[in-house]
CSV table of C-alpha atoms in Angstrom, one decimal:
chain,number,residue,atom,x,y,z
A,1,MET,CA,0.3,0.0,-0.4
A,2,ALA,CA,2.6,2.7,1.2
A,3,THR,CA,4.9,3.6,-1.2
A,4,ASP,CA,8.7,1.7,-0.5
A,5,PHE,CA,10.9,5.2,-0.3
A,6,THR,CA,13.8,3.4,0.6
A,7,LYS,CA,13.7,1.8,-3.1
A,8,LEU,CA,12.5,4.4,-5.0
A,9,ILE,CA,15.4,6.9,-3.8
A,10,GLU,CA,17.9,3.8,-4.3
A,11,GLU,CA,16.7,3.7,-7.3
A,12,GLU,CA,16.6,7.7,-8.0
A,13,LYS,CA,19.9,7.8,-6.9
A,14,ALA,CA,21.4,5.0,-9.5
A,15,GLU,CA,19.6,6.9,-12.4
A,16,ALA,CA,21.1,10.3,-11.1
A,17,LYS,CA,24.6,9.0,-10.8
A,18,GLU,CA,24.2,7.1,-14.2
A,19,ILE,CA,22.9,10.4,-15.9
A,20,CYS,CA,26.0,12.4,-14.3
A,21,ASP,CA,28.7,10.0,-15.8
A,22,ILE,CA,27.0,10.3,-18.8
A,23,ASN,CA,26.2,13.8,-19.6
A,24,GLY,CA,28.8,15.0,-17.2
A,25,LYS,CA,28.3,16.8,-13.4
A,26,ASP,CA,28.0,20.4,-14.4
A,27,SER,CA,25.4,19.5,-17.2
A,28,PRO,CA,21.8,20.2,-17.1
A,29,HIS,CA,20.8,16.5,-17.1
A,30,CYS,CA,22.5,15.3,-14.2
A,31,ALA,CA,21.1,18.8,-11.9
A,32,ALA,CA,17.4,17.6,-12.9
A,33,ALA,CA,18.6,14.2,-11.9
A,34,TRP,CA,19.6,15.0,-8.8
A,35,ASP,CA,16.6,16.9,-7.8
A,36,ALA,CA,14.6,14.0,-8.6
A,37,VAL,CA,16.2,12.3,-6.0
A,38,GLU,CA,15.7,15.6,-3.7
A,39,GLU,CA,11.8,15.3,-4.2
A,40,VAL,CA,11.5,11.8,-3.8
A,41,GLN,CA,13.5,12.0,-0.5
A,42,ALA,CA,11.3,15.1,0.7
A,43,ALA,CA,8.2,13.4,0.4
A,44,ALA,CA,9.9,10.3,2.2
A,45,SER,CA,10.2,13.2,5.3
A,46,HIS,CA,7.2,14.5,5.1
A,47,GLN,CA,5.5,11.0,5.2
A,48,LYS,CA,7.3,10.4,8.1
A,49,THR,CA,6.0,13.4,10.0
A,50,LYS,CA,3.0,13.4,8.8
A,51,ALA,CA,1.9,10.2,9.6
A,52,PRO,CA,3.5,8.5,12.8
A,53,ALA,CA,3.2,4.6,13.0
A,54,LYS,CA,-0.4,3.9,14.7
A,55,ASN,CA,-0.7,2.0,17.4
A,56,SER,CA,-2.5,-1.5,17.8
A,57,LEU,CA,-5.0,0.1,19.9
A,58,GLN,CA,-5.0,3.3,17.6
A,59,VAL,CA,-6.2,1.4,14.6
A,60,TYR,CA,-8.2,-0.6,16.8
A,61,CYS,CA,-10.3,2.5,17.4
A,62,GLU,CA,-10.6,3.3,14.3
A,63,ASP,CA,-12.6,0.8,12.9
A,64,ASN,CA,-14.6,0.3,16.7
A,65,PRO,CA,-15.1,3.9,18.0
A,66,GLU,CA,-17.8,2.4,20.2
A,67,ALA,CA,-15.9,-0.1,21.6
A,68,ALA,CA,-15.6,0.5,25.3
A,69,GLU,CA,-12.2,1.6,25.8
A,70,CYS,CA,-12.2,3.6,22.6
A,71,ARG,CA,-15.5,6.3,23.7
A,72,ILE,CA,-14.7,9.7,24.4
A,73,TYR,CA,-17.6,12.3,25.4
A,74,GLU,CA,-16.2,15.4,25.5
A,75,ASP,CA,-18.1,17.0,27.8
B,1,MET,CA,-21.0,29.1,1.5
B,2,VAL,CA,-18.3,30.3,-0.7
B,3,SER,CA,-20.4,33.9,-0.3
B,4,GLN,CA,-19.7,34.2,3.4
B,5,LEU,CA,-16.1,34.4,3.3
B,6,GLY,CA,-15.5,38.5,3.5
B,7,ARG,CA,-11.9,38.3,2.4
B,8,VAL,CA,-9.6,35.5,2.3
B,9,VAL,CA,-6.3,36.1,3.1
B,10,LEU,CA,-3.3,35.2,1.6
B,11,ILE,CA,0.1,34.0,2.9
B,12,GLY,CA,3.1,33.1,0.5
B,13,VAL,CA,5.8,30.8,2.4
B,14,GLY,CA,8.9,30.6,0.1
B,15,GLY,CA,12.4,28.1,0.1
B,16,ASP,CA,13.9,25.3,-1.0
B,17,SER,CA,13.1,22.1,0.7
B,18,GLY,CA,14.0,20.8,3.6
B,19,CYS,CA,14.4,24.4,4.6
B,20,GLY,CA,11.8,24.2,7.7
B,21,LYS,CA,8.4,25.0,5.7
B,22,SER,CA,6.6,22.5,6.8
B,23,THR,CA,7.5,22.7,10.4
B,24,PHE,CA,6.4,26.4,9.9
B,25,LEU,CA,3.0,25.3,8.5
B,26,LYS,CA,2.7,23.2,11.5
B,27,ARG,CA,3.5,25.6,13.9
B,28,LEU,CA,0.9,28.0,11.7
B,29,SER,CA,-2.1,25.3,12.1
B,30,ASP,CA,-1.8,25.1,16.4
B,31,LEU,CA,-2.3,28.6,16.4
B,32,PHE,CA,-5.4,28.4,14.1
B,33,SER,CA,-7.8,25.9,13.6
B,34,SER,CA,-7.2,23.9,11.0
B,35,ASP,CA,-10.9,24.6,9.2
B,36,LEU,CA,-9.7,28.2,8.5
B,37,ILE,CA,-6.8,26.9,6.6
B,38,THR,CA,-5.7,25.7,2.9
B,39,THR,CA,-2.7,24.8,1.8
B,40,ILE,CA,-1.4,24.9,-1.6
B,41,CYS,CA,1.7,23.0,-2.6
B,42,LEU,CA,3.1,25.1,-5.7
B,43,ASP,CA,4.8,21.7,-7.1
B,44,ASP,CA,1.0,21.2,-8.3
B,45,TYR,CA,2.0,23.5,-11.1
B,46,HIS,CA,4.5,21.8,-12.1
B,47,ILE,CA,3.6,21.3,-16.3
B,48,LEU,CA,7.0,18.9,-16.6
B,49,ASP,CA,6.7,15.3,-14.7
B,50,ARG,CA,9.7,13.8,-12.9
B,51,LYS,CA,9.9,11.9,-16.0
B,52,GLN,CA,9.9,14.8,-18.7
B,53,ARG,CA,12.1,16.9,-16.6
B,54,LYS,CA,14.6,14.3,-16.2
B,55,VAL,CA,14.5,13.8,-20.2
B,56,THR,CA,14.7,17.7,-21.1
B,57,GLY,CA,17.6,18.4,-18.2
B,58,ILE,CA,14.8,21.0,-16.4
B,59,THR,CA,14.7,20.9,-13.3
B,60,ALA,CA,11.6,21.5,-10.9
B,61,LEU,CA,14.1,24.6,-9.5
B,62,ASN,CA,13.3,26.3,-13.2
B,63,PRO,CA,10.3,28.6,-14.0
B,64,LYS,CA,10.0,26.4,-17.3
B,65,ALA,CA,9.1,23.4,-15.4
B,66,ASN,CA,5.7,25.6,-13.7
B,67,ASN,CA,2.7,26.9,-15.2
B,68,PHE,CA,2.3,30.6,-14.0
B,69,ASP,CA,-0.4,31.8,-16.0
B,70,LEU,CA,-2.4,29.1,-14.1
B,71,MET,CA,-0.7,29.7,-10.9
B,72,ALA,CA,-1.3,33.6,-11.2
B,73,GLU,CA,-5.1,33.0,-12.1
B,74,GLN,CA,-5.7,30.1,-9.5
B,75,ALA,CA,-4.3,32.6,-6.6
B,76,ALA,CA,-6.6,35.9,-7.6
B,77,ALA,CA,-9.7,33.1,-8.1
B,78,LEU,CA,-9.0,31.9,-4.5
B,79,LYS,CA,-8.7,35.4,-3.0
B,80,ALA,CA,-12.0,36.2,-4.4
B,81,GLY,CA,-13.6,33.3,-2.8
B,82,LYS,CA,-13.9,31.4,-5.9
B,83,THR,CA,-13.7,27.5,-5.9
B,84,ILE,CA,-11.0,26.1,-8.3
B,85,SER,CA,-9.9,22.5,-10.0
B,86,LYS,CA,-6.2,22.7,-9.2
B,87,PRO,CA,-3.9,19.8,-10.8
B,88,ILE,CA,-1.9,17.6,-8.6
B,89,TYR,CA,1.6,17.3,-8.6
B,90,ASN,CA,1.6,13.3,-7.1
B,91,HIS,CA,5.5,13.2,-4.8
B,92,GLU,CA,5.5,9.9,-5.0
B,93,THR,CA,5.0,8.6,-8.7
B,94,GLY,CA,6.5,12.0,-10.0
B,95,CYS,CA,3.2,12.1,-12.6
B,96,ILE,CA,0.8,15.3,-13.0
B,97,ASP,CA,-2.4,12.9,-11.3
B,98,PRO,CA,-5.9,14.5,-12.0
B,99,PRO,CA,-7.2,17.6,-11.0
B,100,GLU,CA,-9.1,18.4,-7.5
B,101,THR,CA,-11.7,20.7,-6.1
B,102,ILE,CA,-10.2,23.4,-3.8
B,103,VAL,CA,-13.1,25.4,-1.9
B,104,PRO,CA,-11.0,28.7,-0.5
B,105,THR,CA,-10.7,29.1,3.3
B,106,PRO,CA,-10.6,32.3,5.2
B,107,ILE,CA,-6.6,31.5,4.7
B,108,VAL,CA,-4.6,30.0,1.9
B,109,ILE,CA,-1.2,29.6,2.2
B,110,LEU,CA,0.9,29.1,-0.9
B,111,GLU,CA,3.5,27.0,-0.2
B,112,GLY,CA,6.4,26.2,-2.1
B,113,LEU,CA,9.6,26.9,-4.6
B,114,HIS,CA,8.3,30.1,-6.3
B,115,PRO,CA,5.8,32.0,-4.2
B,116,PHE,CA,7.4,35.3,-4.8
B,117,TYR,CA,9.0,34.7,-8.3
B,118,ASP,CA,5.6,35.5,-10.6
B,119,LYS,CA,5.0,39.5,-9.9
B,120,ARG,CA,1.4,38.6,-10.7
B,121,VAL,CA,1.0,35.8,-7.4
B,122,ARG,CA,3.4,38.6,-5.5
B,123,ASP,CA,1.0,41.4,-5.8
B,124,LEU,CA,-1.7,38.6,-4.7
B,125,LEU,CA,-0.1,38.0,-1.1
B,126,ASP,CA,-1.0,39.6,1.8
B,127,PHE,CA,2.0,38.3,3.6
B,128,LYS,CA,5.4,37.2,2.4
B,129,VAL,CA,7.7,34.8,4.5
B,130,TYR,CA,11.2,33.2,2.7
B,131,PHE,CA,13.7,30.6,4.5
B,132,ASP,CA,16.8,31.4,3.8
B,133,LEU,CA,18.9,28.3,4.6
B,134,SER,CA,22.7,28.8,4.5
B,135,ASP,CA,24.8,26.5,3.2
B,136,GLU,CA,26.8,24.8,5.9
B,137,ILE,CA,23.1,23.8,7.7
B,138,LYS,CA,21.6,23.1,4.6
B,139,ILE,CA,24.4,20.5,4.4
B,140,GLN,CA,23.9,19.3,8.0
B,141,TRP,CA,20.0,19.1,8.0
B,142,LYS,CA,20.5,17.1,4.9
B,143,ILE,CA,22.6,15.0,6.3
B,144,GLN,CA,20.5,14.4,9.5
B,145,ARG,CA,17.6,13.8,7.4
B,146,ASP,CA,19.0,11.8,4.8
B,147,MET,CA,21.8,9.7,6.1
B,148,ALA,CA,18.8,7.4,8.4
B,149,GLU,CA,18.0,6.3,4.5
B,150,ARG,CA,20.2,2.9,4.2
B,151,GLY,CA,23.1,3.7,1.9
B,152,HIS,CA,22.9,7.8,1.9
B,153,THR,CA,26.6,9.0,1.9
B,154,TYR,CA,27.8,12.2,2.9
B,155,ASP,CA,29.2,12.6,-0.8
B,156,ASP,CA,25.5,11.9,-2.1
B,157,VAL,CA,24.3,14.9,0.3
B,158,ILE,CA,26.9,17.3,-0.9
B,159,ARG,CA,26.9,16.2,-5.1
B,160,ALA,CA,22.8,16.6,-4.9
B,161,ILE,CA,23.6,20.3,-3.1
B,162,GLU,CA,25.9,20.8,-5.6
B,163,SER,CA,24.0,19.8,-8.7
B,164,ARG,CA,21.5,22.1,-7.5
B,165,ARG,CA,22.9,24.6,-6.7
B,166,PRO,CA,23.2,26.8,-10.0
B,167,ASP,CA,19.1,26.7,-11.0
B,168,PHE,CA,18.8,27.9,-6.6
B,169,THR,CA,20.7,30.3,-7.6
B,170,ALA,CA,19.4,31.7,-10.4
B,171,PHE,CA,15.7,31.2,-9.0
B,172,ILE,CA,14.8,30.3,-6.2
B,173,ASP,CA,17.3,32.3,-4.0
B,174,PRO,CA,16.8,35.8,-5.2
B,175,GLN,CA,13.0,35.5,-4.5
B,176,LYS,CA,14.0,36.4,-0.9
B,177,GLN,CA,14.2,40.2,-2.0
B,178,HIS,CA,10.7,40.6,-2.4
B,179,ALA,CA,9.4,38.8,1.2
B,180,ASP,CA,7.9,40.8,4.1
B,181,VAL,CA,9.8,38.6,6.4
B,182,VAL,CA,12.9,36.2,6.1
B,183,LEU,CA,13.6,33.6,8.5
B,184,GLN,CA,17.9,33.3,7.9
B,185,ILE,CA,19.1,30.2,9.3
B,186,LEU,CA,23.3,30.5,9.8
B,187,PRO,CA,26.2,28.8,11.3
B,188,SER,CA,26.7,30.0,15.1
B,189,ASP,CA,29.5,32.7,15.5
B,190,LEU,CA,29.6,30.6,19.0
B,191,PRO,CA,32.5,27.4,19.2
B,192,ALA,CA,31.2,24.1,17.7
B,193,LYS,CA,29.7,21.5,19.7
B,194,ALA,CA,31.5,19.0,21.5
B,195,ASP,CA,29.9,16.3,18.7
B,196,GLY,CA,30.9,18.3,16.1
B,197,SER,CA,27.5,19.4,15.0
B,198,LYS,CA,26.9,23.2,14.0
B,199,ILE,CA,25.5,25.2,16.5
B,200,VAL,CA,22.0,27.4,14.6
B,201,LYS,CA,22.0,31.2,14.6
B,202,ALA,CA,18.6,32.7,13.8
B,203,CYS,CA,18.1,35.8,12.0
B,204,MET,CA,14.7,37.1,11.5
B,205,VAL,CA,15.0,40.0,9.3
B,206,GLN,CA,11.5,42.2,8.7
B,207,VAL,CA,11.6,44.9,6.2
B,208,ASP,CA,9.9,47.9,7.3
B,209,GLY,CA,6.3,49.2,6.4
B,210,ILE,CA,4.5,46.2,5.9
B,211,PRO,CA,0.8,47.1,6.4
B,212,ASN,CA,-0.5,45.7,9.5
B,213,TYR,CA,2.8,44.9,10.9
B,214,GLU,CA,4.6,46.1,14.1
B,215,ALA,CA,8.4,45.0,13.8
B,216,PRO,CA,9.3,43.0,17.2
B,217,TYR,CA,12.2,44.5,19.0
B,218,ILE,CA,14.1,43.8,22.8
B,219,PHE,CA,14.7,46.3,25.0
B,220,ASP,CA,13.9,49.8,23.2
B,221,ARG,CA,13.2,50.1,19.4
B,222,ALA,CA,15.1,53.7,19.1
B,223,ILE,CA,18.3,51.8,20.2
B,224,SER,CA,19.9,49.5,17.6
B,225,ASP,CA,22.3,47.2,17.7
B,226,VAL,CA,22.0,45.6,20.7
B,227,CYS,CA,22.5,42.4,22.5
B,228,TRP,CA,21.1,40.3,25.6
B,229,LYS,CA,23.2,37.7,26.7
B,230,PRO,CA,20.8,36.2,29.3
B,231,VAL,CA,22.4,33.2,31.8
B,232,PHE,CA,20.4,30.3,31.8
B,233,PRO,CA,21.5,27.2,34.0
B,234,ASN,CA,19.9,24.6,31.8
B,235,SER,CA,21.2,26.6,28.3
B,236,ASP,CA,24.3,27.4,26.2
B,237,PRO,CA,25.9,29.6,28.3
B,238,ASN,CA,26.9,32.2,25.1
B,239,LEU,CA,23.3,32.2,23.7
B,240,THR,CA,22.6,35.8,22.4
B,241,PHE,CA,20.0,37.7,21.5
B,242,CYS,CA,20.6,40.6,19.5
B,243,TYR,CA,17.9,43.6,17.8
B,244,GLY,CA,19.1,45.7,15.1
B,245,THR,CA,18.3,47.6,12.1
B,246,HIS,CA,20.0,47.4,9.0
B,247,ASP,CA,19.6,47.6,5.1
B,248,TYR,CA,18.1,44.1,3.5
B,249,PHE,CA,18.7,44.4,-0.5
B,250,GLY,CA,18.0,48.4,0.2
B,251,ARG,CA,14.9,48.6,1.9
B,252,PRO,CA,15.4,49.4,5.7
B,253,ALA,CA,14.6,46.1,7.5
B,254,SER,CA,15.3,45.5,11.4
B,255,TYR,CA,16.5,42.4,12.5
B,256,LEU,CA,16.2,39.3,15.8
B,257,SER,CA,18.4,37.1,15.8
B,258,ILE,CA,19.0,34.0,18.1
B,259,ASP,CA,22.7,32.6,18.4
B,260,GLY,CA,23.1,29.6,20.4
B,261,GLU,CA,20.5,26.9,22.0
B,262,PHE,CA,18.3,27.6,25.4
B,263,ALA,CA,15.9,25.2,27.0
B,264,PRO,CA,12.2,24.9,25.7
B,265,ASP,CA,11.4,26.2,29.5
B,266,ASP,CA,13.6,29.4,29.2
B,267,SER,CA,11.8,30.2,26.2
B,268,PRO,CA,9.0,32.6,28.7
B,269,GLU,CA,12.0,34.6,30.0
B,270,LEU,CA,13.0,35.1,26.2
B,271,GLU,CA,9.9,36.1,25.1
B,272,GLN,CA,9.2,38.5,28.2
B,273,LYS,CA,12.3,41.0,26.7
B,274,LEU,CA,10.3,41.5,23.2
B,275,HIS,CA,8.3,44.0,22.7
B,276,ASN,CA,5.4,43.8,19.9
B,277,THR,CA,4.8,40.3,19.7
B,278,SER,CA,1.5,40.7,19.1
B,279,GLU,CA,0.1,37.9,21.3
B,280,ASN,CA,-3.1,37.8,22.6
B,281,ARG,CA,-2.3,37.2,26.1
B,282,PHE,CA,0.9,36.8,27.9
B,283,GLY,CA,3.4,33.9,27.4
B,284,GLU,CA,1.2,32.6,24.1
B,285,LEU,CA,5.2,32.5,22.6
B,286,ALA,CA,6.3,31.0,25.0
B,287,SER,CA,3.4,28.4,25.7
B,288,LEU,CA,3.3,27.8,22.0
B,289,ILE,CA,7.3,26.3,21.8
B,290,LEU,CA,6.6,24.3,24.9
B,291,LYS,CA,3.4,22.9,23.5
B,292,HIS,CA,5.6,20.9,20.7
B,293,THR,CA,8.9,20.6,22.0
B,294,ASP,CA,9.5,18.2,19.5
B,295,TYR,CA,9.3,19.8,16.2
B,296,PRO,CA,12.8,20.7,15.0
B,297,GLY,CA,14.4,24.0,16.0
B,298,SER,CA,12.0,24.0,19.3
B,299,ARG,CA,16.1,24.4,21.3
B,300,ASP,CA,17.3,27.4,19.1
B,301,GLY,CA,16.0,30.3,16.9
B,302,THR,CA,14.4,28.6,14.3
B,303,GLY,CA,11.3,27.2,16.2
B,304,PHE,CA,11.1,30.6,18.1
B,305,PHE,CA,11.5,32.9,15.5
B,306,GLN,CA,8.7,30.7,13.6
B,307,VAL,CA,6.0,30.9,16.3
B,308,LEU,CA,6.5,34.9,16.5
B,309,ILE,CA,6.2,35.0,12.4
B,310,GLY,CA,2.7,33.2,12.9
B,311,LEU,CA,1.7,35.5,15.7
B,312,LYS,CA,2.4,38.4,13.3
B,313,PHE,CA,0.5,36.7,11.0
B,314,ARG,CA,-2.3,36.1,13.0
B,315,ALA,CA,-2.2,40.4,13.5
B,316,ILE,CA,-2.4,40.6,10.1
B,317,TYR,CA,-5.0,38.3,9.2
B,318,GLU,CA,-7.1,39.4,12.1
B,319,ALA,CA,-6.0,43.7,11.0
B,320,LEU,CA,-7.8,42.6,7.4
B,321,THR,CA,-10.2,40.5,7.9
B,322,SER,CA,-12.2,42.5,11.4
B,323,PRO,CA,-14.3,45.1,9.3
B,324,ALA,CA,-15.6,42.5,7.6
B,325,LEU,CA,-16.5,40.7,11.1
B,326,ALA,CA,-17.6,44.4,12.0
B,327,GLY,CA,-20.0,44.6,9.1
B,328,THR,CA,-21.8,41.8,9.3
B,329,LYS,CA,-22.4,42.6,12.9
B,330,ALA,CA,-23.8,46.0,12.1
């Protein structure tokens, strides 16, 4: 379900290194390829901060908000 | 529902990725109810997807990769309280997804690489914040962020920064001269920490004459270039808090700077010396820092000034929207 960012970053990085070796490290293509790496890394770090892993109680209560251990009355 | 919106307040938040934009946005949502805020990521206006950029050799930093006509048109529509159909740039796949409907809320945030690049968009913004990260700290933060990923080395971090630098210097960095407030993150003038990591000096530059903005200062506005070295038992013994005036790209400006680290518990003491914080009640700034000591920058000027900028934006928001409220009451 969730994107495997570790794998995605590895792929983008390998591609960037290859493009830079072919076109030279000052080429615009090299810059664009590293920019893609940066973008994927930023997405990975945003996902990490946005959605910290839920514990089993949080998962259970999302599915069963009416269960005794999940009820919260805001009164 | 849309017709009830008296005035949409637009704020632009600029800076490179990994400069603290998203932490600032989280701090803003601690200040405002999330029902009030709509955040637009300007990456959604990419014309070229990731594959096309790699093939053509055009980075996302390059204006050619972005559709400023659509950005300007939709920013204007949002400000007028109109619903838009905005494209979505998918950061995972690198593709441009089918558009989504955005109904504006009283506050709309445009955040990304180019919020002040196009004059049409720039002129629509009610408040412009730019995060200016120095190279030394950029390297350190990226190492902290990216080296946790397996196999990512120091050399990769440097290479990535070096490759993107020409476009960053040409297209992103110059935007800071259009900002109202710039948060500079600089390497400290103080001695390095024992583990070799760099201490941060945060400097909040505020241009004179921003509408509805009264510049915060310490001690006395008339006394420029003044520094205070507080002595707190749990903070950096060299902690230095300064205020002064200078020119920022030919515009008169004032700045506040905090060099060194402090225990979040000491933030009330720092706050006490500040004037014009736009707090609703005394202690609000410190309580907002203490509410989330888990956010990066809570121990130095980065977080302190992010909260202060948030409070200043709230004052602008209230100034712009209160006449409308008074009108509906009458």
